[in-house]
mmCIF file of C-alpha atoms in Angstrom:
data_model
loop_
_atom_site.group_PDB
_atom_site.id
_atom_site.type_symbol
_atom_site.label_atom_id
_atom_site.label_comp_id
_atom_site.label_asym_id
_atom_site.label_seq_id
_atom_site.Cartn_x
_atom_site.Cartn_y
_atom_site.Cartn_z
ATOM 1 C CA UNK A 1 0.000 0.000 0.000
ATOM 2 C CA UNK A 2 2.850 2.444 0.594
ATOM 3 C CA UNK A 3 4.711 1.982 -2.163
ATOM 4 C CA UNK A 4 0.821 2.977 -3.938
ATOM 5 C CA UNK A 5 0.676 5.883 -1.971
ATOM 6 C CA UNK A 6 3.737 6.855 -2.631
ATOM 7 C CA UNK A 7 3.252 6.586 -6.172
ATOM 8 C CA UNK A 8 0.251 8.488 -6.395
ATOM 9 C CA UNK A 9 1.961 10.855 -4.612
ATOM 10 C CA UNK A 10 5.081 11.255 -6.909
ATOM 11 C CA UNK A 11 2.085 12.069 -10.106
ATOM 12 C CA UNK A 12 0.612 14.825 -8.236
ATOM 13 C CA UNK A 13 -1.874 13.788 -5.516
ATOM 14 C CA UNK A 14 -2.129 15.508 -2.431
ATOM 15 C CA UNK A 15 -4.310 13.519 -0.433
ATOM 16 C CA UNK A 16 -5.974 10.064 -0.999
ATOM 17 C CA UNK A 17 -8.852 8.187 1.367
ATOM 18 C CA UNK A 18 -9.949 5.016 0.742
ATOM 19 C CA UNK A 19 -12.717 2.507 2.640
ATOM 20 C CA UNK A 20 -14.037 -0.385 1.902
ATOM 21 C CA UNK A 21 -17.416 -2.107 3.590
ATOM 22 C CA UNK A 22 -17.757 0.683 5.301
ATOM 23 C CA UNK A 23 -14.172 0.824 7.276
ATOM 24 C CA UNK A 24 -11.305 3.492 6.757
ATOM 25 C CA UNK A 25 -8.641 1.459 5.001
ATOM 26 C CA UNK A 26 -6.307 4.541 4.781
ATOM 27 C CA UNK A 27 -5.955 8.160 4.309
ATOM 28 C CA UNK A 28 -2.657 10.283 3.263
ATOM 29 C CA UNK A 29 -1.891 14.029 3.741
ATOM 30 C CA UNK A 30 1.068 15.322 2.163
ATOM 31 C CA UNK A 31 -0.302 18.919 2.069
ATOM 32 C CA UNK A 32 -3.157 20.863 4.126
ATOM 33 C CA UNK A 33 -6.220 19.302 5.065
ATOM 34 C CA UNK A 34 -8.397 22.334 3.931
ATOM 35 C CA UNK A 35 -11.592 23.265 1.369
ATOM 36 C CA UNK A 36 -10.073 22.386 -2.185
ATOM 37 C CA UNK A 37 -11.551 23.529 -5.750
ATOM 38 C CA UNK A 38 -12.867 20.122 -6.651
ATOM 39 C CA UNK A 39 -13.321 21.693 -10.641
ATOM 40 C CA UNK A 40 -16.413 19.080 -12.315
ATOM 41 C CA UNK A 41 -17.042 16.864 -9.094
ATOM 42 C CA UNK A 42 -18.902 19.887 -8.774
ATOM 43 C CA UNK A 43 -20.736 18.826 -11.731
ATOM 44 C CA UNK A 44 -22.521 15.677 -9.360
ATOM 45 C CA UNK A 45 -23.414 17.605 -6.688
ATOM 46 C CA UNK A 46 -25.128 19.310 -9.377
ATOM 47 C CA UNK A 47 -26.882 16.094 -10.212
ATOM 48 C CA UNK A 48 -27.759 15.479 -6.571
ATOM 49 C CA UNK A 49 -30.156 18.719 -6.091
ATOM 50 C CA UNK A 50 -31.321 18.202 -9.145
ATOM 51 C CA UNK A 51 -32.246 14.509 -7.835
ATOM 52 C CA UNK A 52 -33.615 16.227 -4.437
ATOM 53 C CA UNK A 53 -35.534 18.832 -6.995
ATOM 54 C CA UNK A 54 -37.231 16.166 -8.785
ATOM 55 C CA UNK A 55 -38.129 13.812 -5.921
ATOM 56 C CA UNK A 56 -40.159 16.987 -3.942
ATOM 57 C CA UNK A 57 -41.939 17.911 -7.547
ATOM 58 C CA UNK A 58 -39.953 21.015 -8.751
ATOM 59 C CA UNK A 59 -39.254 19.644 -11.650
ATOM 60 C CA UNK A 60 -38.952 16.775 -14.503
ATOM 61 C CA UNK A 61 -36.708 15.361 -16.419
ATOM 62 C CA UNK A 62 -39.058 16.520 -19.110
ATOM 63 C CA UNK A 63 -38.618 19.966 -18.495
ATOM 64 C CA UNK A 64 -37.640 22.394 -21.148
ATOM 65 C CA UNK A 65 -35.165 24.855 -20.831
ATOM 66 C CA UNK A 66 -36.970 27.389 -23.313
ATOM 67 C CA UNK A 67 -39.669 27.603 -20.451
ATOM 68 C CA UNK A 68 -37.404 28.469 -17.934
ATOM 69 C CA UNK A 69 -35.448 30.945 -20.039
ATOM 70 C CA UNK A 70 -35.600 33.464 -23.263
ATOM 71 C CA UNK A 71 -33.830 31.344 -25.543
ATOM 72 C CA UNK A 72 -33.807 30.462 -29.289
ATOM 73 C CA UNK A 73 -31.834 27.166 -28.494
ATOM 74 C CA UNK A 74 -35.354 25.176 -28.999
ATOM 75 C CA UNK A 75 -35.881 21.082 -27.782
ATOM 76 C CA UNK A 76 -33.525 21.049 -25.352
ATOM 77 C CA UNK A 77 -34.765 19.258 -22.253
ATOM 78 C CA UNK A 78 -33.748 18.569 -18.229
ATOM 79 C CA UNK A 79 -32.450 15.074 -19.216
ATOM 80 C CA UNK A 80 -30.098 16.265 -22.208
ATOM 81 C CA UNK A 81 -28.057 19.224 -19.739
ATOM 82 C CA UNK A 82 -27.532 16.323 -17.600
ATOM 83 C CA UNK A 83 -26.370 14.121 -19.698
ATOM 84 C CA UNK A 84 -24.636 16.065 -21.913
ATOM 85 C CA UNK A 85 -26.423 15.910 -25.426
ATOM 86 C CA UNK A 86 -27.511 19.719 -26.160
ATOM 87 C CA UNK A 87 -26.309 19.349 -29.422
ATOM 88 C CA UNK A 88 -23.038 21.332 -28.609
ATOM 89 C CA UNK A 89 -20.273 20.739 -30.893
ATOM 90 C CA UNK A 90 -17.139 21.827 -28.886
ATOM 91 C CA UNK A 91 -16.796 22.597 -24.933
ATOM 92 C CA UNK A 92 -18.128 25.935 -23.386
ATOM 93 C CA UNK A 93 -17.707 28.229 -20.364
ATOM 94 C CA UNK A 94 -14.189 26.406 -19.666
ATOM 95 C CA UNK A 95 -11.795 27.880 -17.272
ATOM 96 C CA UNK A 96 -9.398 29.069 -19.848
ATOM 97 C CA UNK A 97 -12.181 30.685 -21.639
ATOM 98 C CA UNK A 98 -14.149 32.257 -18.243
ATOM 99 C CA UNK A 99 -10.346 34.061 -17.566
ATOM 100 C CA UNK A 100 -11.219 35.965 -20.703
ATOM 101 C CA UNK A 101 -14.368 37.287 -19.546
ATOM 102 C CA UNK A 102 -14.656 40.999 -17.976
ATOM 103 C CA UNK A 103 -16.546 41.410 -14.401
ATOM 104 C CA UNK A 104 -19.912 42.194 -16.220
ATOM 105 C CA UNK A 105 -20.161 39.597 -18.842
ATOM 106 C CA UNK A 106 -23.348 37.546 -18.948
ATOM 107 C CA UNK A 107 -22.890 34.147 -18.108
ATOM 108 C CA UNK A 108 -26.422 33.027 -18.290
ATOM 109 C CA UNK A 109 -26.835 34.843 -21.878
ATOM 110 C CA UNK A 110 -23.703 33.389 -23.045
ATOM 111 C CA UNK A 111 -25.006 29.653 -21.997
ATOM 112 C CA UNK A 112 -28.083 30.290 -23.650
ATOM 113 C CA UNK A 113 -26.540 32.071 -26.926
ATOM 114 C CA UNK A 114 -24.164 29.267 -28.058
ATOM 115 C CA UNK A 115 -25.495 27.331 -31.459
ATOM 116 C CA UNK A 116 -26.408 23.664 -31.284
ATOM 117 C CA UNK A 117 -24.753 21.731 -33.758
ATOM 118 C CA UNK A 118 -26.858 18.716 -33.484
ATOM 119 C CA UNK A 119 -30.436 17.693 -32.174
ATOM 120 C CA UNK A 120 -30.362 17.442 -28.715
ATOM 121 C CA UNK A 121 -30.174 13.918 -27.422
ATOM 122 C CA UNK A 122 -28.275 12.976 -30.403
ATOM 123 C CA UNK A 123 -24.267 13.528 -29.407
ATOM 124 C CA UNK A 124 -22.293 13.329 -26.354
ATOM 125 C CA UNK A 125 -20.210 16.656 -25.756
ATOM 126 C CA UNK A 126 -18.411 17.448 -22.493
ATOM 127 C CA UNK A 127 -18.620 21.069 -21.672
ATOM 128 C CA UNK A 128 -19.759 23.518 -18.709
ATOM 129 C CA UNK A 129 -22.656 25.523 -19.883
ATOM 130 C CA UNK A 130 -25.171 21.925 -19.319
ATOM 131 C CA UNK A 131 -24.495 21.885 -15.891
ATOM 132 C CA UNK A 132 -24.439 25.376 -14.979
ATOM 133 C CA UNK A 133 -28.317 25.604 -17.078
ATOM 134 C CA UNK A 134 -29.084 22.396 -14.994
ATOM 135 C CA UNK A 135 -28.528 24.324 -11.835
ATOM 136 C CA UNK A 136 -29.876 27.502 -12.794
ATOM 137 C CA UNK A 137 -33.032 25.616 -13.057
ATOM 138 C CA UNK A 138 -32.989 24.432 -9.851
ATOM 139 C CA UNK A 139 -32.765 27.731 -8.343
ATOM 140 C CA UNK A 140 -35.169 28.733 -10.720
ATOM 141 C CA UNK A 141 -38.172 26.442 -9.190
ATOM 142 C CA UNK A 142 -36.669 26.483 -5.498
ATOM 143 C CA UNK A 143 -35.858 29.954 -5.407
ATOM 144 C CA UNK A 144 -32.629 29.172 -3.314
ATOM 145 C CA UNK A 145 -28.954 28.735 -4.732
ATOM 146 C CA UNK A 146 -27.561 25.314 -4.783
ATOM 147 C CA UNK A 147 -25.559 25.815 -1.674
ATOM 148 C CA UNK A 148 -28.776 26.819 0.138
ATOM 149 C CA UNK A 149 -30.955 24.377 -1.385
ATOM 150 C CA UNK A 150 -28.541 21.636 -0.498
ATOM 151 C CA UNK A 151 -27.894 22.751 2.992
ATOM 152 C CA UNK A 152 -30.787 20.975 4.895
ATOM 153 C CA UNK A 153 -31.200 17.819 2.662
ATOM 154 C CA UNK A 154 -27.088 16.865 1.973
ATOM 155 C CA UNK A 155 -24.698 19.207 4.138
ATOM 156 C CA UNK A 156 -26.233 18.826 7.078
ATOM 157 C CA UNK A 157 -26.867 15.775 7.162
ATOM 158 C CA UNK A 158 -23.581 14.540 6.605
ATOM 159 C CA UNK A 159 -22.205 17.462 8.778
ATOM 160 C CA UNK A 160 -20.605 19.209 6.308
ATOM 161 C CA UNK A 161 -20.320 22.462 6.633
ATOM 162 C CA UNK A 162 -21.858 24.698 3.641
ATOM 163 C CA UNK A 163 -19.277 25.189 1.343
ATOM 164 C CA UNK A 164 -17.763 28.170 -0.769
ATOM 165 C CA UNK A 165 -19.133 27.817 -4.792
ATOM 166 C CA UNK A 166 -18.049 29.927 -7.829
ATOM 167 C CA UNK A 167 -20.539 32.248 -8.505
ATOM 168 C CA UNK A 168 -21.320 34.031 -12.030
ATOM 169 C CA UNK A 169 -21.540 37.697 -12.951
ATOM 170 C CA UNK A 170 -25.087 37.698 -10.986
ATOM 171 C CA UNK A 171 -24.057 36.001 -7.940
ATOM 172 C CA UNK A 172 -25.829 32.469 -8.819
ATOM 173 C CA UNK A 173 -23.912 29.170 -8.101
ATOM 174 C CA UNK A 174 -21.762 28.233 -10.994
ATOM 175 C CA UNK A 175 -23.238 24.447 -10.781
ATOM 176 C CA UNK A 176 -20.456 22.882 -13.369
ATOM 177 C CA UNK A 177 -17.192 23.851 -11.241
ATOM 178 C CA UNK A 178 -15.481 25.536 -8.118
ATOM 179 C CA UNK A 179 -17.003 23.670 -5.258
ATOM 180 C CA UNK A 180 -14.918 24.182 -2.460
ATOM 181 C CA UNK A 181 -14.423 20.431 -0.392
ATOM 182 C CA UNK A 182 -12.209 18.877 1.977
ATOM 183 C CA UNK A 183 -11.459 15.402 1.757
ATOM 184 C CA UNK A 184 -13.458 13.784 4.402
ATOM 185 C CA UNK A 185 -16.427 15.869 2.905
ATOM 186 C CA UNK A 186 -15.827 13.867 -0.005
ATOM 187 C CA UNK A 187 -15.500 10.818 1.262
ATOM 188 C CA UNK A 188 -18.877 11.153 3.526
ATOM 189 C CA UNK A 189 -20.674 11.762 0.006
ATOM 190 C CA UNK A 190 -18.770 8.600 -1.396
ATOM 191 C CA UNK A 191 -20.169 6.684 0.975
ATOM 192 C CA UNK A 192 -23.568 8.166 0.860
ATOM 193 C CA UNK A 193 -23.751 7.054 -2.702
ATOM 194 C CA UNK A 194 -22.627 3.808 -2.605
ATOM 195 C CA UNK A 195 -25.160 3.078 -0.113
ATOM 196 C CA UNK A 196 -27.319 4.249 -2.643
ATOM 197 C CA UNK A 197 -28.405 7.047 -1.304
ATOM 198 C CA UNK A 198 -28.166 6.112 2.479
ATOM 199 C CA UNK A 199 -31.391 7.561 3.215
ATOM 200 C CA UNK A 200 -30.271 10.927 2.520
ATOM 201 C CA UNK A 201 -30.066 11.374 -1.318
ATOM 202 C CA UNK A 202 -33.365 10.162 -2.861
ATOM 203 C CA UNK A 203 -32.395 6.268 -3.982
ATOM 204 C CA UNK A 204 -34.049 6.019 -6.915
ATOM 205 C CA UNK A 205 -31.632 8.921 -7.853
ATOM 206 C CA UNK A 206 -28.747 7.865 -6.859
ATOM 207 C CA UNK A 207 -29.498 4.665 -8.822
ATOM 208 C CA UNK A 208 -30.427 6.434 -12.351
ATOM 209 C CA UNK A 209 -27.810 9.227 -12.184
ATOM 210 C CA UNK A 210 -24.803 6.590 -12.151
ATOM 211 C CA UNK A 211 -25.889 4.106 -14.583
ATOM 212 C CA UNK A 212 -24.792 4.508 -18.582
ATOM 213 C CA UNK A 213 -27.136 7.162 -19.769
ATOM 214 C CA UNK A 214 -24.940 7.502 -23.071
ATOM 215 C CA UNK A 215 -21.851 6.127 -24.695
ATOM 216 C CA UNK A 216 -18.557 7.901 -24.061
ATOM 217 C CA UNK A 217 -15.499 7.552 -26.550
ATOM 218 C CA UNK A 218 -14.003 4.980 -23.699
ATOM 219 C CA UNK A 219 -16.913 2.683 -24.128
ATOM 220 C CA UNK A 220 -18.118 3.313 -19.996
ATOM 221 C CA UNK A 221 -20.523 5.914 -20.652
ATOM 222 C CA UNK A 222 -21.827 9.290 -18.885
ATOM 223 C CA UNK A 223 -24.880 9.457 -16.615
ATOM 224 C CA UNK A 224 -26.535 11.937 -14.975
ATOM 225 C CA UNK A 225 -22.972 14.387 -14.703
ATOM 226 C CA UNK A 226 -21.714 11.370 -12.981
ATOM 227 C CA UNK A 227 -18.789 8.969 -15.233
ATOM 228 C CA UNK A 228 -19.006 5.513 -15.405
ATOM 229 C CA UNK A 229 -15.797 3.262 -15.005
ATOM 230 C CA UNK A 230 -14.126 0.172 -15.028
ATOM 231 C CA UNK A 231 -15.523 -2.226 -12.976
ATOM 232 C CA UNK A 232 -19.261 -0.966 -12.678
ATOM 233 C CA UNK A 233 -17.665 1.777 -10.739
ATOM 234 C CA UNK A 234 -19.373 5.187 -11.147
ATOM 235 C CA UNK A 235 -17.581 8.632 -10.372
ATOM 236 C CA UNK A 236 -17.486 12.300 -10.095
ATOM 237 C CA UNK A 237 -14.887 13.717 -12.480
ATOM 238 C CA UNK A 238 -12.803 16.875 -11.652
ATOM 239 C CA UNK A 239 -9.453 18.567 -13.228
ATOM 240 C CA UNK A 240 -6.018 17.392 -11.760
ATOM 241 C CA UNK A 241 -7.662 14.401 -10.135
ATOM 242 C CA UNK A 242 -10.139 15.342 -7.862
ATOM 243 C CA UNK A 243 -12.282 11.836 -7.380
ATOM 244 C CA UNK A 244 -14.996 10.103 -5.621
ATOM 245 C CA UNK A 245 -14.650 7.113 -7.181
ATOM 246 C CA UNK A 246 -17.800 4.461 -6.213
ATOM 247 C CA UNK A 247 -16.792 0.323 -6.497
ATOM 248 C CA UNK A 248 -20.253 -1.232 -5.595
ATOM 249 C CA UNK A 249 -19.461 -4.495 -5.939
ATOM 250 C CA UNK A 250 -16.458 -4.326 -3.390
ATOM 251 C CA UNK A 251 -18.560 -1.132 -1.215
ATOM 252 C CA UNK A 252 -15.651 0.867 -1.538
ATOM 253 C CA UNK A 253 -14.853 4.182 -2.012
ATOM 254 C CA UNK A 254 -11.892 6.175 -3.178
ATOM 255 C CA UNK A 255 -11.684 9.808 -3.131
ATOM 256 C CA UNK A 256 -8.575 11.801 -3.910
ATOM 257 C CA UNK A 257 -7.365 15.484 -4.368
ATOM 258 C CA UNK A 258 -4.646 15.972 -6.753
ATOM 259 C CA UNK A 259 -2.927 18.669 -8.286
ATOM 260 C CA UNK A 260 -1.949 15.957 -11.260
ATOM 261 C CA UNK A 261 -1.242 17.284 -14.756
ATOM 262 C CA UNK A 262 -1.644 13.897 -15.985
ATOM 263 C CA UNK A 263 -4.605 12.710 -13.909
ATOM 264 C CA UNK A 264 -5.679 9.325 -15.905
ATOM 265 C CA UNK A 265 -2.809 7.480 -14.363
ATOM 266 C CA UNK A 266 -3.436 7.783 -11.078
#
């Protein structure tokens, strides 16, 4: 196990936690045990009020996103910004292209402003202006932010304090990236899905947001802005190797933070 660790170490990661049937097997610190920018895990917790959202009746996977917004995009539903098949044809709102933007530009009107390339539910792009839409909608039928929303029904419960989120020009909760989590956060959430929900997060959520929705260029598939992996493991996905990595059929967990250029080998 140490010479693992040690490994994982030498590529980048920062610190690792792993348990399996429910015991802590190990955890590593070789840095600060502080709130880190988990990038697209951010993307699942996403996924998770959106679960909560549609399990109290706020809204469907059915939902369109033209009547919830002014938009001319036109057919795109709930379902496809989760799953990542609004027809884009490249990725959006990404880091390098946010740094770009000035203090007042328009997040939201960007998001809805970019062309479709193909018919939603068609094509399988990766990029940050599903996510943040998915969120937005959210907030849209709850009237509270995704940190807020969340707070009684997943941070609480799993004593986690509310955490810091990237915001947009207007303030609302950027719901694709900058999530702000220590490790142990992560790894209560781990757990929490693997025990499909644990009574917390709705079950028959848990259980359709991490199975194959559509087929990824690695053969696993995406679900609900959660990856599927080898194994029938399921995951949330951020830059430099931030992971909560799910193994149901050996109830383990993994969760890692990384600062790992090259994050696919750890």
């Amino acid at each position: 196990m140490e010479t693992l660790l040690q490994k994982a170490h030498d590529l980048g990661n920062l610190a690792i936690a792993i348990e399996e049937e429910g015991e802590l097997i190990t955890q590593k610190f070789w840095d600060d045990d502080v709130p880190r920018d988990v990038y697209s895990v951010s993307k699942s917790l996403t996924s998770i009020a959106v679960g909560f959202a549609i399990e109290e009746g706020h809204l469907s996977l059915e939902d369109k996103l033209e009547d919830f917004f002014k938009t001319d995009l036109q057919g795109i539903r709930l379902k496809h910004l989760l799953t990542m098949t609004i027809g884009s044809t490249d990725a959006r709102m990404m880091v390098e292209q946010r740094k770009t933007w000035s203090e007042d530009f328009d997040w939201l009107e960007a998001a809805l402003s970019y062309p479709q390339g193909f018919k939603p539910g068609t094509h399988f792009c990766y990029s940050n202006d599903a996510p943040y839409l998915a969120g937005l909608m959210v907030q849209e039928r709850t009237q509270q932010d995704l940190v807020e929303y969340l707070t009684p029904r997943l941070w609480k419960p799993l004593d986690i304090k509310p955490p810091e989120w990237l915001r947009d020009d207007k303030g609302r909760v950027f719901g694709s990236s900058g999530l702000q989590l220590r490790l142990g956060d992560m790894l209560k959430i781990g757990h929490t899905l693997l025990k499909d929900g644990d009574g917390i997060i709705p079950k028959k959520w848990v259980q359709e947001a991490t199975k194959q929705h559509v087929i990824t260029d690695d053969g696993r598939g995406y679900g609900y802005l959660f990856w599927r992996g080898a194994h029938d493991s399921f995951r949330a996905d951020g830059k430099l190797g931030q992971f909560i990595i799910q193994y149901p059929h050996k109830q383990a967990v993994v969760v890692t933070q990384s600062n790992a250029e090259d994050a696919d080998q750890l």
